[in-house]
């Protein structure tokens, strides 16, 4: 009794029609009929009752069906496990990512993956979205983490669990530090430090509205929370950026009112991933996202 013939038998039992089963199996009907006839002879019993175009299992056929399903499933599982053992999950995963609260989530994913596959290493490139997109399109990065406002339609993507909240970073002794949240009117006549990305500047301009014209000249910068903190400490302005808890004691963060919140996405090029380790990473991200959803 061969696994191949058992698969034939199960296909006929499922389709209840010899012609349909032959089509599914990419066999001719005479070939399939001959294989089943030989199986019946080998077992010394009739497996099917033929009634016109339909075929039904006999009592013996029903007993064989369950055994055959178990044997085929076991064979498939064993083959998959052997292939997985032979498949080496190792190599470098390169990510381009901005400064986002979702770095905590991704770090947990990385740690979990490395616990299962110690030969996996991560290369993290910190940059603004425009630089990440450029390197991703050039094939220099496997994945990117992009924060709104950004166009993700040309990539495959997964939305990350946390939204980044915008805040104002200012000295503790600043008069506005006494307020629980800062409005566009509060920031009028203040010198602001903002990101240099044009799309982010537009976001801030829209939030400031009519009060934007009253703000003093803005200073622009790329990434680096440390550098931003130093600039604020030295009195170069109030920095508008994402919410982080790691700030010097001399500074405070205050939320914006009305609030600005941006979603983040893990993105990669459309099409098949180039190596098994990249697929394992996306699987692990999905698993953690599912856990986050259940916890909520």
Coordinates of C-alpha atoms in Angstrom, one line a residue:
X1 CA 0.0 0.0 0.0
X2 CA 1.6 3.2 -1.2
X3 CA 1.0 6.8 0.1
X4 CA 0.5 7.9 -3.5
X5 CA -2.4 5.4 -3.9
X6 CA -3.9 6.4 -0.5
X7 CA -3.9 10.0 -1.7
X8 CA -5.8 8.9 -4.8
X9 CA -8.3 7.0 -2.7
X10 CA -8.9 10.1 -0.5
X11 CA -9.4 12.3 -3.5
X12 CA -12.1 10.0 -4.8
X13 CA -13.8 9.8 -1.4
X14 CA -13.8 13.6 -1.2
X15 CA -15.0 14.3 -4.8
X16 CA -17.5 11.3 -4.9
X17 CA -16.8 11.2 -8.6
X18 CA -14.0 9.4 -10.5
X19 CA -13.8 12.0 -13.3
X20 CA -13.5 15.0 -10.9
X21 CA -11.0 13.2 -8.8
X22 CA -8.9 12.3 -11.9
X23 CA -9.0 16.0 -12.9
X24 CA -7.9 17.2 -9.4
X25 CA -5.0 14.6 -9.4
X26 CA -4.0 15.4 -13.0
X27 CA -4.5 11.7 -14.0
X28 CA -6.6 10.1 -16.7
X29 CA -9.7 8.4 -15.5
X30 CA -8.7 4.9 -16.7
X31 CA -5.3 5.2 -14.8
X32 CA -7.1 6.3 -11.6
X33 CA -9.7 3.5 -11.9
X34 CA -6.9 0.9 -12.4
X35 CA -5.0 2.1 -9.3
X36 CA -8.1 1.9 -7.1
X37 CA -9.0 -1.6 -8.5
X38 CA -5.5 -2.8 -7.6
X39 CA -5.8 -1.3 -4.1
X40 CA -9.2 -3.2 -3.6
X41 CA -7.5 -6.4 -4.8
X42 CA -4.6 -5.9 -2.5
X43 CA -6.9 -5.3 0.5
X44 CA -9.3 -8.0 -0.5
X45 CA -12.3 -5.8 -0.1
X46 CA -14.6 -3.4 -2.0
X47 CA -14.0 0.2 -1.1
X48 CA -16.6 2.0 -3.3
X49 CA -20.2 1.5 -4.4
X50 CA -20.7 3.0 -7.8
X51 CA -24.1 4.6 -8.5
X52 CA -24.2 6.3 -11.8
X53 CA -21.8 9.2 -11.8
X54 CA -21.5 9.1 -8.0
X55 CA -19.3 6.9 -5.9
X56 CA -19.8 6.2 -2.2
X57 CA -17.7 4.5 0.4
X58 CA -18.5 1.1 1.6
X59 CA -18.1 0.2 5.3
X60 CA -14.6 -1.0 4.6
X61 CA -13.9 2.2 2.6
X62 CA -15.0 4.4 5.5
X63 CA -12.7 2.5 7.9
X64 CA -9.8 2.9 5.4
X65 CA -10.6 6.6 4.9
X66 CA -9.8 7.5 8.5
X67 CA -6.6 5.4 8.5
X68 CA -5.5 6.9 5.2
X69 CA -6.0 10.4 6.4
X70 CA -3.9 9.7 9.5
X71 CA -1.1 8.1 7.5
X72 CA -1.1 10.9 4.9
X73 CA -1.1 13.6 7.5
X74 CA 1.7 12.0 9.4
X75 CA 3.8 11.6 6.3
X76 CA 3.2 15.3 5.3
X77 CA 4.0 16.5 8.8
X78 CA 7.2 14.4 9.0
X79 CA 8.3 15.7 5.6
X80 CA 7.7 19.3 6.7
X81 CA 9.6 18.8 9.9
X82 CA 12.6 17.2 8.1
X83 CA 12.7 20.1 5.6
X84 CA 12.6 22.6 8.5
X85 CA 15.5 21.0 10.2
X86 CA 17.5 21.0 7.0
X87 CA 16.6 24.7 6.4
X88 CA 19.2 26.9 8.1
X89 CA 17.7 29.9 9.7
X90 CA 20.6 32.3 10.0
X91 CA 21.9 35.5 8.5
X92 CA 21.4 39.3 8.8
X93 CA 18.1 41.2 8.9
X94 CA 18.5 44.9 8.1
X95 CA 15.9 47.3 9.3
X96 CA 15.7 51.1 8.7
X97 CA 13.7 52.8 11.4
X98 CA 13.1 56.2 12.8
X99 CA 12.7 57.2 16.5
X100 CA 9.4 55.6 17.4
X101 CA 7.7 54.2 20.5
X102 CA 7.3 50.9 18.5
X103 CA 11.0 50.3 18.9
X104 CA 10.2 48.6 22.2
X105 CA 7.7 46.2 20.4
X106 CA 10.3 45.4 17.6
X107 CA 13.0 44.8 20.2
X108 CA 10.9 42.2 21.8
X109 CA 10.3 40.6 18.5
X110 CA 14.1 40.6 17.7
X111 CA 14.9 39.1 21.1
X112 CA 12.3 36.3 20.7
X113 CA 13.6 35.4 17.2
X114 CA 17.2 35.3 18.3
X115 CA 16.2 33.1 21.2
X116 CA 14.9 30.5 18.7
X117 CA 17.6 31.1 16.1
X118 CA 20.8 32.3 17.7
X119 CA 22.6 32.7 14.3
X120 CA 20.2 35.5 13.3
X121 CA 21.7 39.0 13.7
X122 CA 20.0 42.4 13.2
X123 CA 21.5 45.6 11.6
X124 CA 19.4 48.6 12.6
X125 CA 19.8 51.8 10.5
X126 CA 18.3 54.9 12.2
X127 CA 17.0 57.5 9.8
X128 CA 14.1 59.6 8.7
X129 CA 11.4 58.0 6.4
X130 CA 12.8 59.5 3.2
X131 CA 16.2 57.9 3.8
X132 CA 14.7 54.6 4.8
X133 CA 12.6 54.5 1.7
X134 CA 15.6 55.3 -0.5
X135 CA 17.7 52.5 1.0
X136 CA 14.8 50.1 0.9
X137 CA 14.2 50.7 -2.8
X138 CA 17.9 50.3 -3.5
X139 CA 17.9 46.9 -1.8
X140 CA 20.2 48.1 1.0
X141 CA 17.5 47.3 3.6
X142 CA 15.3 44.3 4.1
X143 CA 12.6 46.2 6.0
X144 CA 11.7 49.7 6.9
X145 CA 9.6 51.2 9.7
X146 CA 7.8 54.3 8.4
X147 CA 5.8 56.8 10.5
X148 CA 3.0 58.8 9.1
X149 CA 2.7 61.0 7.0
X150 CA 4.0 58.5 4.4
X151 CA 2.8 56.6 1.4
X152 CA 3.0 52.8 2.0
X153 CA 0.8 51.6 -0.9
X154 CA 3.7 50.3 -3.0
X155 CA 4.9 48.0 -0.2
X156 CA 3.8 45.0 1.7
X157 CA 3.2 46.2 5.3
X158 CA 2.1 45.4 8.8
X159 CA 0.7 48.1 11.0
X160 CA 2.6 48.3 14.3
X161 CA 0.6 48.3 17.6
X162 CA 1.3 51.7 19.1
X163 CA 0.7 55.2 17.8
X164 CA 3.3 57.9 18.2
X165 CA 2.1 60.9 20.0
X166 CA 3.5 64.4 19.3
X167 CA 4.8 66.5 22.2
X168 CA 6.6 69.7 22.9
X169 CA 10.0 69.4 24.6
X170 CA 11.0 72.4 26.7
X171 CA 13.0 73.4 29.7
X172 CA 11.4 72.8 33.2
X173 CA 11.8 76.5 34.0
X174 CA 10.0 77.7 30.9
X175 CA 6.7 79.4 31.7
X176 CA 4.8 77.0 29.4
X177 CA 6.1 74.0 31.4
X178 CA 3.4 74.7 34.0
X179 CA 0.7 73.8 31.5
X180 CA -0.6 70.2 31.1
X181 CA -0.8 70.5 27.3
X182 CA 0.2 73.1 24.7
X183 CA -2.0 74.6 22.0
X184 CA -0.9 76.4 18.8
X185 CA -1.7 79.7 20.5
X186 CA 0.6 78.8 23.4
X187 CA 3.5 78.3 20.9
X188 CA 2.9 81.5 18.9
X189 CA 5.9 83.8 19.2
X190 CA 8.1 80.8 20.3
X191 CA 11.1 79.6 18.3
X192 CA 10.4 76.0 17.4
X193 CA 12.7 73.1 16.5
X194 CA 11.0 70.7 14.0
X195 CA 11.9 67.8 11.7
X196 CA 13.3 68.7 8.3
X197 CA 11.0 66.3 6.3
X198 CA 8.7 68.4 4.2
X199 CA 5.7 66.2 4.9
X200 CA 6.3 66.6 8.6
X201 CA 6.7 70.4 8.3
X202 CA 3.3 70.5 6.5
X203 CA 1.8 68.5 9.3
X204 CA 3.1 71.0 11.9
X205 CA 2.0 73.9 9.7
X206 CA -1.5 72.5 9.5
X207 CA -1.6 72.0 13.3
X208 CA -0.4 75.5 14.0
X209 CA -2.9 77.0 11.6
X210 CA -3.2 80.8 11.8
X211 CA -0.7 80.8 14.7
X212 CA 2.1 79.5 12.5
X213 CA 2.7 82.9 11.0
X214 CA 3.4 84.2 14.5
X215 CA 6.0 81.7 15.4
X216 CA 9.6 82.8 15.2
X217 CA 12.0 81.3 12.7
X218 CA 12.0 77.5 13.0
X219 CA 15.2 75.4 13.4
X220 CA 15.2 72.1 11.5
X221 CA 17.1 68.9 12.3
X222 CA 17.2 65.2 11.3
X223 CA 17.1 62.6 14.0
X224 CA 18.8 62.4 17.4
X225 CA 16.9 62.8 20.5
X226 CA 20.1 63.6 22.4
X227 CA 21.0 66.4 20.0
X228 CA 17.5 67.8 20.3
X229 CA 17.7 67.7 24.1
X230 CA 21.0 69.7 24.0
X231 CA 19.5 72.3 21.7
X232 CA 16.5 72.8 23.9
X233 CA 18.7 73.0 27.0
X234 CA 20.8 75.7 25.3
X235 CA 17.7 77.8 24.6
X236 CA 17.5 77.3 20.8
X237 CA 13.8 76.7 21.0
X238 CA 10.9 74.4 21.9
X239 CA 11.3 71.1 20.1
X240 CA 8.2 69.4 18.5
X241 CA 8.5 65.7 18.1
X242 CA 7.4 62.3 19.2
X243 CA 6.8 61.3 22.8
X244 CA 9.8 59.7 24.6
X245 CA 10.4 59.1 28.3
X246 CA 14.2 59.3 28.0
X247 CA 14.8 63.0 28.5
X248 CA 17.1 64.9 30.9
X249 CA 15.8 66.0 34.3
X250 CA 16.1 69.6 33.2
X251 CA 13.5 69.2 30.5
X252 CA 9.8 68.2 30.3
X253 CA 7.5 66.9 27.6
X254 CA 4.0 68.3 27.2
X255 CA 1.4 66.8 24.8
X256 CA -0.1 68.9 22.1
X257 CA -3.7 70.1 22.1
X258 CA -5.4 69.2 19.8
X259 CA -3.3 66.0 19.8
X260 CA -1.3 64.7 16.8
X261 CA -0.9 60.9 16.6
X262 CA 0.8 59.0 13.9
X263 CA 0.6 55.3 13.0
X264 CA 3.8 53.3 12.1
X265 CA 4.2 50.5 9.6
X266 CA 6.7 47.7 9.1
X267 CA 7.2 47.7 5.3
X268 CA 9.1 45.6 2.7
X269 CA 9.1 45.3 -1.1
X270 CA 6.3 43.4 -2.7
X271 CA 7.0 39.9 -3.9
X272 CA 8.6 36.9 -2.2
X273 CA 11.1 37.4 0.5
X274 CA 14.6 36.5 -0.5
X275 CA 15.6 34.2 2.3
X276 CA 13.9 32.0 5.0
X277 CA 15.2 34.2 7.8
X278 CA 13.2 37.2 6.5
X279 CA 10.0 35.1 6.4
X280 CA 10.6 34.0 10.0
X281 CA 10.9 37.6 11.0
X282 CA 7.6 38.6 9.5
X283 CA 6.0 35.5 11.0
X284 CA 7.3 36.6 14.4
X285 CA 6.0 40.1 14.0
X286 CA 2.5 38.7 13.1
X287 CA 2.6 36.4 16.2
X288 CA 3.4 39.3 18.5
X289 CA 0.7 41.5 16.9
X290 CA -1.8 38.8 17.4
X291 CA -0.8 38.5 21.1
X292 CA -1.1 42.3 21.5
X293 CA -4.6 42.2 20.0
X294 CA -5.6 39.4 22.4
X295 CA -4.2 41.3 25.4
X296 CA -6.4 44.3 24.5

